[in-house]
Amino acid sequence: MHPAPKAVPAVTFEVETGASQSLAEFTGKVVVLNIWATWCVPCRLEMPALDRLQSILGSDGFAVVPVSIDRGGIEAVKKFYGEIAIKNLPIYLDVSGQAVRRLDAVGLPTTLILDRNGQEIVRVIGPAEWDAPEITEFLKSIIARKVDSIEQVAHNDDRHESTPGLLARGLRWLKALVAK
């Protein structure tokens, strides 16, 4: 987690049709950017949770952006989506690996939460249960509030309640996950 949002380098990837898309095209949305591969066992395990997260929160203000680095191409990802019944996630592909290098992803999966300005506010290396109630509520609060940092969101949540709010609990859960 970052005390202040961090700039994210320009990243492009292919969409299912083979056309190019830029991460910058998601500006205005809160984004869960997931770098993954079909051959990565932890990635395979967390993809259903990301699919459910997109089903729960997908909107004009939120998107899960799963960028596969599979060299097998779009067909490998389509086959994988079919095998594990992914229905809500679009297919994005970066066979060049430039996303991994530019985003300094040190392992797979690597997930970045980006604010509406396209800046990184959280980074998680390794799998997570992205559809867990604490995380969905945490993300809903970020989507609903236009704030500059996660710490500000957690602070706002805590000061309005005598006991820690769901957002603050989610923030603590995310901090514990990042610390692992």
PDB file of C-alpha atoms in Angstrom:
ATOM      1  CA  MET A   1       0.000   0.000   0.000  1.00  0.00           C
ATOM      2  CA  HIS A   2       1.218   3.433  -0.808  1.00  0.00           C
ATOM      3  CA  PRO A   3       0.765   6.491   1.399  1.00  0.00           C
ATOM      4  CA  ALA A   4       0.244   8.535  -1.787  1.00  0.00           C
ATOM      5  CA  PRO A   5      -0.708   7.413  -5.300  1.00  0.00           C
ATOM      6  CA  LYS A   6       2.178   6.443  -7.590  1.00  0.00           C
ATOM      7  CA  ALA A   7       2.422   7.117 -11.303  1.00  0.00           C
ATOM      8  CA  VAL A   8       1.996   4.080 -13.541  1.00  0.00           C
ATOM      9  CA  PRO A   9       4.018   3.840 -16.756  1.00  0.00           C
ATOM     10  CA  ALA A  10       2.272   3.555 -20.105  1.00  0.00           C
ATOM     11  CA  VAL A  11       1.201  -0.036 -20.767  1.00  0.00           C
ATOM     12  CA  THR A  12      -0.510  -1.446 -23.838  1.00  0.00           C
ATOM     13  CA  PHE A  13      -1.913  -4.886 -24.532  1.00  0.00           C
ATOM     14  CA  GLU A  14      -4.005  -6.744 -27.078  1.00  0.00           C
ATOM     15  CA  VAL A  15      -7.743  -7.243 -26.747  1.00  0.00           C
ATOM     16  CA  GLU A  16      -9.511 -10.395 -27.906  1.00  0.00           C
ATOM     17  CA  THR A  17      -9.860  -9.054 -31.471  1.00  0.00           C
ATOM     18  CA  GLY A  18      -6.115  -8.455 -31.690  1.00  0.00           C
ATOM     19  CA  ALA A  19      -6.470  -4.663 -31.509  1.00  0.00           C
ATOM     20  CA  SER A  20      -4.230  -2.697 -29.171  1.00  0.00           C
ATOM     21  CA  GLN A  21      -5.542  -1.051 -26.016  1.00  0.00           C
ATOM     22  CA  SER A  22      -3.842   1.205 -23.508  1.00  0.00           C
ATOM     23  CA  LEU A  23      -4.172   1.110 -19.749  1.00  0.00           C
ATOM     24  CA  ALA A  24      -4.731   4.879 -19.978  1.00  0.00           C
ATOM     25  CA  GLU A  25      -8.114   4.133 -21.601  1.00  0.00           C
ATOM     26  CA  PHE A  26      -9.353   3.070 -18.149  1.00  0.00           C
ATOM     27  CA  THR A  27      -8.735   6.501 -16.615  1.00  0.00           C
ATOM     28  CA  GLY A  28     -11.852   7.529 -14.717  1.00  0.00           C
ATOM     29  CA  LYS A  29     -12.366   4.034 -13.312  1.00  0.00           C
ATOM     30  CA  VAL A  30     -10.978   2.287 -10.269  1.00  0.00           C
ATOM     31  CA  VAL A  31      -9.035  -0.623 -11.785  1.00  0.00           C
ATOM     32  CA  VAL A  32      -7.833  -3.937 -10.408  1.00  0.00           C
ATOM     33  CA  LEU A  33      -4.984  -4.641 -12.850  1.00  0.00           C
ATOM     34  CA  ASN A  34      -3.893  -8.265 -12.643  1.00  0.00           C
ATOM     35  CA  ILE A  35      -0.775  -9.572 -14.420  1.00  0.00           C
ATOM     36  CA  TRP A  36      -1.101 -13.337 -14.769  1.00  0.00           C
ATOM     37  CA  ALA A  37      -0.498 -16.430 -16.938  1.00  0.00           C
ATOM     38  CA  THR A  38      -2.378 -19.665 -17.579  1.00  0.00           C
ATOM     39  CA  TRP A  39       0.659 -21.714 -16.510  1.00  0.00           C
ATOM     40  CA  CYS A  40       0.919 -19.903 -13.142  1.00  0.00           C
ATOM     41  CA  VAL A  41      -0.806 -22.125 -10.544  1.00  0.00           C
ATOM     42  CA  PRO A  42      -1.605 -19.307  -8.051  1.00  0.00           C
ATOM     43  CA  CYS A  43      -2.958 -17.234 -10.970  1.00  0.00           C
ATOM     44  CA  ARG A  44      -5.214 -20.084 -12.042  1.00  0.00           C
ATOM     45  CA  LEU A  45      -6.554 -20.338  -8.497  1.00  0.00           C
ATOM     46  CA  GLU A  46      -7.380 -16.631  -8.146  1.00  0.00           C
ATOM     47  CA  MET A  47      -8.983 -16.061 -11.566  1.00  0.00           C
ATOM     48  CA  PRO A  48     -12.463 -17.244 -10.467  1.00  0.00           C
ATOM     49  CA  ALA A  49     -12.379 -14.705  -7.603  1.00  0.00           C
ATOM     50  CA  LEU A  50     -11.439 -11.935 -10.053  1.00  0.00           C
ATOM     51  CA  ASP A  51     -14.275 -13.080 -12.332  1.00  0.00           C
ATOM     52  CA  ARG A  52     -16.734 -12.865  -9.435  1.00  0.00           C
ATOM     53  CA  LEU A  53     -15.330  -9.451  -8.438  1.00  0.00           C
ATOM     54  CA  GLN A  54     -15.984  -8.147 -11.954  1.00  0.00           C
ATOM     55  CA  SER A  55     -19.511  -9.572 -11.767  1.00  0.00           C
ATOM     56  CA  ILE A  56     -20.128  -7.859  -8.425  1.00  0.00           C
ATOM     57  CA  LEU A  57     -18.512  -4.456  -9.052  1.00  0.00           C
ATOM     58  CA  GLY A  58     -18.086  -4.095 -12.821  1.00  0.00           C
ATOM     59  CA  SER A  59     -19.492  -0.709 -13.849  1.00  0.00           C
ATOM     60  CA  ASP A  60     -18.694   2.641 -15.401  1.00  0.00           C
ATOM     61  CA  GLY A  61     -16.586   3.290 -12.311  1.00  0.00           C
ATOM     62  CA  PHE A  62     -14.772  -0.028 -11.904  1.00  0.00           C
ATOM     63  CA  ALA A  63     -13.045  -2.709 -13.973  1.00  0.00           C
ATOM     64  CA  VAL A  64     -10.940  -5.796 -13.449  1.00  0.00           C
ATOM     65  CA  VAL A  65      -8.222  -5.754 -16.128  1.00  0.00           C
ATOM     66  CA  PRO A  66      -6.558  -9.185 -16.290  1.00  0.00           C
ATOM     67  CA  VAL A  67      -3.498  -8.996 -18.549  1.00  0.00           C
ATOM     68  CA  SER A  68      -2.157 -12.419 -19.504  1.00  0.00           C
ATOM     69  CA  ILE A  69       1.503 -12.749 -20.446  1.00  0.00           C
ATOM     70  CA  ASP A  70       0.970 -16.100 -22.172  1.00  0.00           C
ATOM     71  CA  ARG A  71       3.040 -16.523 -25.318  1.00  0.00           C
ATOM     72  CA  GLY A  72       0.441 -18.989 -26.627  1.00  0.00           C
ATOM     73  CA  GLY A  73      -1.721 -16.053 -27.622  1.00  0.00           C
ATOM     74  CA  ILE A  74      -5.399 -15.254 -27.343  1.00  0.00           C
ATOM     75  CA  GLU A  75      -6.409 -18.862 -28.040  1.00  0.00           C
ATOM     76  CA  ALA A  76      -4.535 -20.121 -24.961  1.00  0.00           C
ATOM     77  CA  VAL A  77      -6.384 -17.619 -22.781  1.00  0.00           C
ATOM     78  CA  LYS A  78      -9.760 -18.414 -24.400  1.00  0.00           C
ATOM     79  CA  LYS A  79      -9.188 -22.113 -23.760  1.00  0.00           C
ATOM     80  CA  PHE A  80      -8.281 -21.419 -20.134  1.00  0.00           C
ATOM     81  CA  TYR A  81     -11.355 -19.187 -19.620  1.00  0.00           C
ATOM     82  CA  GLY A  82     -13.510 -22.006 -20.988  1.00  0.00           C
ATOM     83  CA  GLU A  83     -11.890 -24.646 -18.759  1.00  0.00           C
ATOM     84  CA  ILE A  84     -12.598 -22.746 -15.546  1.00  0.00           C
ATOM     85  CA  ALA A  85     -15.839 -21.038 -16.666  1.00  0.00           C
ATOM     86  CA  ILE A  86     -14.654 -17.421 -16.660  1.00  0.00           C
ATOM     87  CA  LYS A  87     -17.650 -15.422 -17.894  1.00  0.00           C
ATOM     88  CA  ASN A  88     -17.213 -11.816 -16.787  1.00  0.00           C
ATOM     89  CA  LEU A  89     -13.590 -10.985 -17.540  1.00  0.00           C
ATOM     90  CA  PRO A  90     -12.392  -9.614 -20.850  1.00  0.00           C
ATOM     91  CA  ILE A  91      -9.300 -11.084 -22.497  1.00  0.00           C
ATOM     92  CA  TYR A  92      -6.202  -8.895 -22.533  1.00  0.00           C
ATOM     93  CA  LEU A  93      -2.830 -10.194 -23.656  1.00  0.00           C
ATOM     94  CA  ASP A  94       0.765  -8.970 -23.518  1.00  0.00           C
ATOM     95  CA  VAL A  95       3.003 -11.544 -25.207  1.00  0.00           C
ATOM     96  CA  SER A  96       5.889  -9.042 -25.269  1.00  0.00           C
ATOM     97  CA  GLY A  97       6.160  -8.980 -21.480  1.00  0.00           C
ATOM     98  CA  GLN A  98       6.492  -5.187 -21.528  1.00  0.00           C
ATOM     99  CA  ALA A  99       3.760  -4.863 -18.861  1.00  0.00           C
ATOM    100  CA  VAL A 100       5.789  -7.025 -16.465  1.00  0.00           C
ATOM    101  CA  ARG A 101       8.922  -4.946 -17.050  1.00  0.00           C
ATOM    102  CA  ARG A 102       7.263  -1.527 -16.983  1.00  0.00           C
ATOM    103  CA  LEU A 103       5.204  -2.284 -13.898  1.00  0.00           C
ATOM    104  CA  ASP A 104       8.149  -3.932 -12.095  1.00  0.00           C
ATOM    105  CA  ALA A 105       6.125  -7.082 -11.468  1.00  0.00           C
ATOM    106  CA  VAL A 106       8.469  -9.348  -9.529  1.00  0.00           C
ATOM    107  CA  GLY A 107       6.215 -12.387  -9.506  1.00  0.00           C
ATOM    108  CA  LEU A 108       2.913 -13.757 -10.715  1.00  0.00           C
ATOM    109  CA  PRO A 109       0.259 -12.898 -10.068  1.00  0.00           C
ATOM    110  CA  THR A 110       0.913  -9.217  -9.466  1.00  0.00           C
ATOM    111  CA  THR A 111      -2.137  -7.046  -8.904  1.00  0.00           C
ATOM    112  CA  LEU A 112      -2.278  -3.267  -8.791  1.00  0.00           C
ATOM    113  CA  ILE A 113      -5.263  -1.260  -7.645  1.00  0.00           C
ATOM    114  CA  LEU A 114      -5.380   1.973  -9.611  1.00  0.00           C
ATOM    115  CA  ASP A 115      -7.363   5.036  -8.645  1.00  0.00           C
ATOM    116  CA  ARG A 116      -9.573   6.984 -11.052  1.00  0.00           C
ATOM    117  CA  ASN A 117      -6.514   8.935 -12.221  1.00  0.00           C
ATOM    118  CA  GLY A 118      -4.723   5.748 -13.236  1.00  0.00           C
ATOM    119  CA  GLN A 119      -2.280   5.905 -10.345  1.00  0.00           C
ATOM    120  CA  GLU A 120      -1.255   2.916  -8.257  1.00  0.00           C
ATOM    121  CA  ILE A 121      -2.565   2.952  -4.704  1.00  0.00           C
ATOM    122  CA  VAL A 122      -2.063  -0.724  -3.767  1.00  0.00           C
ATOM    123  CA  ARG A 123       0.157  -3.550  -5.025  1.00  0.00           C
ATOM    124  CA  VAL A 124      -0.319  -7.206  -4.109  1.00  0.00           C
ATOM    125  CA  ILE A 125       2.186  -9.854  -5.141  1.00  0.00           C
ATOM    126  CA  GLY A 126       0.644 -13.294  -4.992  1.00  0.00           C
ATOM    127  CA  PRO A 127      -2.926 -14.555  -5.082  1.00  0.00           C
ATOM    128  CA  ALA A 128      -5.836 -13.110  -3.123  1.00  0.00           C
ATOM    129  CA  GLU A 129      -9.541 -13.779  -2.617  1.00  0.00           C
ATOM    130  CA  TRP A 130     -10.583 -10.660  -4.492  1.00  0.00           C
ATOM    131  CA  ASP A 131     -14.287 -11.278  -3.990  1.00  0.00           C
ATOM    132  CA  ALA A 132     -14.061 -11.594  -0.191  1.00  0.00           C
ATOM    133  CA  PRO A 133     -16.660  -9.350   1.485  1.00  0.00           C
ATOM    134  CA  GLU A 134     -13.985  -7.185   3.139  1.00  0.00           C
ATOM    135  CA  ILE A 135     -12.280  -6.497  -0.183  1.00  0.00           C
ATOM    136  CA  THR A 136     -15.468  -5.847  -2.157  1.00  0.00           C
ATOM    137  CA  GLU A 137     -16.630  -3.378   0.503  1.00  0.00           C
ATOM    138  CA  PHE A 138     -13.181  -1.797   0.563  1.00  0.00           C
ATOM    139  CA  LEU A 139     -13.247  -1.385  -3.225  1.00  0.00           C
ATOM    140  CA  LYS A 140     -16.843  -0.085  -3.158  1.00  0.00           C
ATOM    141  CA  SER A 141     -15.700   2.652  -0.785  1.00  0.00           C
ATOM    142  CA  ILE A 142     -12.834   3.611  -3.082  1.00  0.00           C
ATOM    143  CA  ILE A 143     -15.205   3.629  -6.072  1.00  0.00           C
ATOM    144  CA  ALA A 144     -17.789   5.746  -4.223  1.00  0.00           C
ATOM    145  CA  ARG A 145     -15.326   8.277  -2.852  1.00  0.00           C
ATOM    146  CA  LYS A 146     -13.041  10.402  -4.915  1.00  0.00           C
ATOM    147  CA  VAL A 147     -10.057  10.590  -2.577  1.00  0.00           C
ATOM    148  CA  ASP A 148      -6.312  10.815  -2.970  1.00  0.00           C
ATOM    149  CA  SER A 149      -5.152   7.878  -0.897  1.00  0.00           C
ATOM    150  CA  ILE A 150      -6.293   4.671   0.728  1.00  0.00           C
ATOM    151  CA  GLU A 151      -5.097   5.927   4.095  1.00  0.00           C
ATOM    152  CA  GLN A 152      -7.455   8.898   3.685  1.00  0.00           C
ATOM    153  CA  VAL A 153     -10.359   6.532   2.921  1.00  0.00           C
ATOM    154  CA  ALA A 154      -9.599   4.397   5.987  1.00  0.00           C
ATOM    155  CA  HIS A 155      -9.223   7.475   8.175  1.00  0.00           C
ATOM    156  CA  ASN A 156     -12.587   8.841   6.985  1.00  0.00           C
ATOM    157  CA  ASP A 157     -14.233   5.475   7.632  1.00  0.00           C
ATOM    158  CA  ASP A 158     -12.840   5.162  11.165  1.00  0.00           C
ATOM    159  CA  ARG A 159     -13.659   8.681  12.344  1.00  0.00           C
ATOM    160  CA  HIS A 160     -17.377   8.285  11.593  1.00  0.00           C
ATOM    161  CA  GLU A 161     -17.804   5.196  13.747  1.00  0.00           C
ATOM    162  CA  SER A 162     -16.972   4.346  17.320  1.00  0.00           C
ATOM    163  CA  THR A 163     -15.831   0.896  16.171  1.00  0.00           C
ATOM    164  CA  PRO A 164     -13.682   0.298  13.107  1.00  0.00           C
ATOM    165  CA  GLY A 165     -15.760   0.310   9.945  1.00  0.00           C
ATOM    166  CA  LEU A 166     -15.819  -2.370   7.307  1.00  0.00           C
ATOM    167  CA  LEU A 167     -13.498  -0.305   5.143  1.00  0.00           C
ATOM    168  CA  ALA A 168     -10.934   0.000   7.937  1.00  0.00           C
ATOM    169  CA  ARG A 169     -11.140  -3.757   8.552  1.00  0.00           C
ATOM    170  CA  GLY A 170     -10.661  -4.329   4.821  1.00  0.00           C
ATOM    171  CA  LEU A 171      -7.671  -2.016   4.829  1.00  0.00           C
ATOM    172  CA  ARG A 172      -6.127  -3.951   7.730  1.00  0.00           C
ATOM    173  CA  TRP A 173      -6.807  -7.216   5.855  1.00  0.00           C
ATOM    174  CA  LEU A 174      -5.129  -5.828   2.751  1.00  0.00           C
ATOM    175  CA  LYS A 175      -2.159  -4.573   4.795  1.00  0.00           C
ATOM    176  CA  ALA A 176      -1.791  -8.051   6.332  1.00  0.00           C
ATOM    177  CA  LEU A 177      -1.958  -9.637   2.887  1.00  0.00           C
ATOM    178  CA  VAL A 178       0.712  -7.298   1.530  1.00  0.00           C
ATOM    179  CA  ALA A 179       2.922  -7.959   4.545  1.00  0.00           C
ATOM    180  CA  LYS A 180       2.956 -11.737   3.876  1.00  0.00           C
TER     181      LYS A 180
END
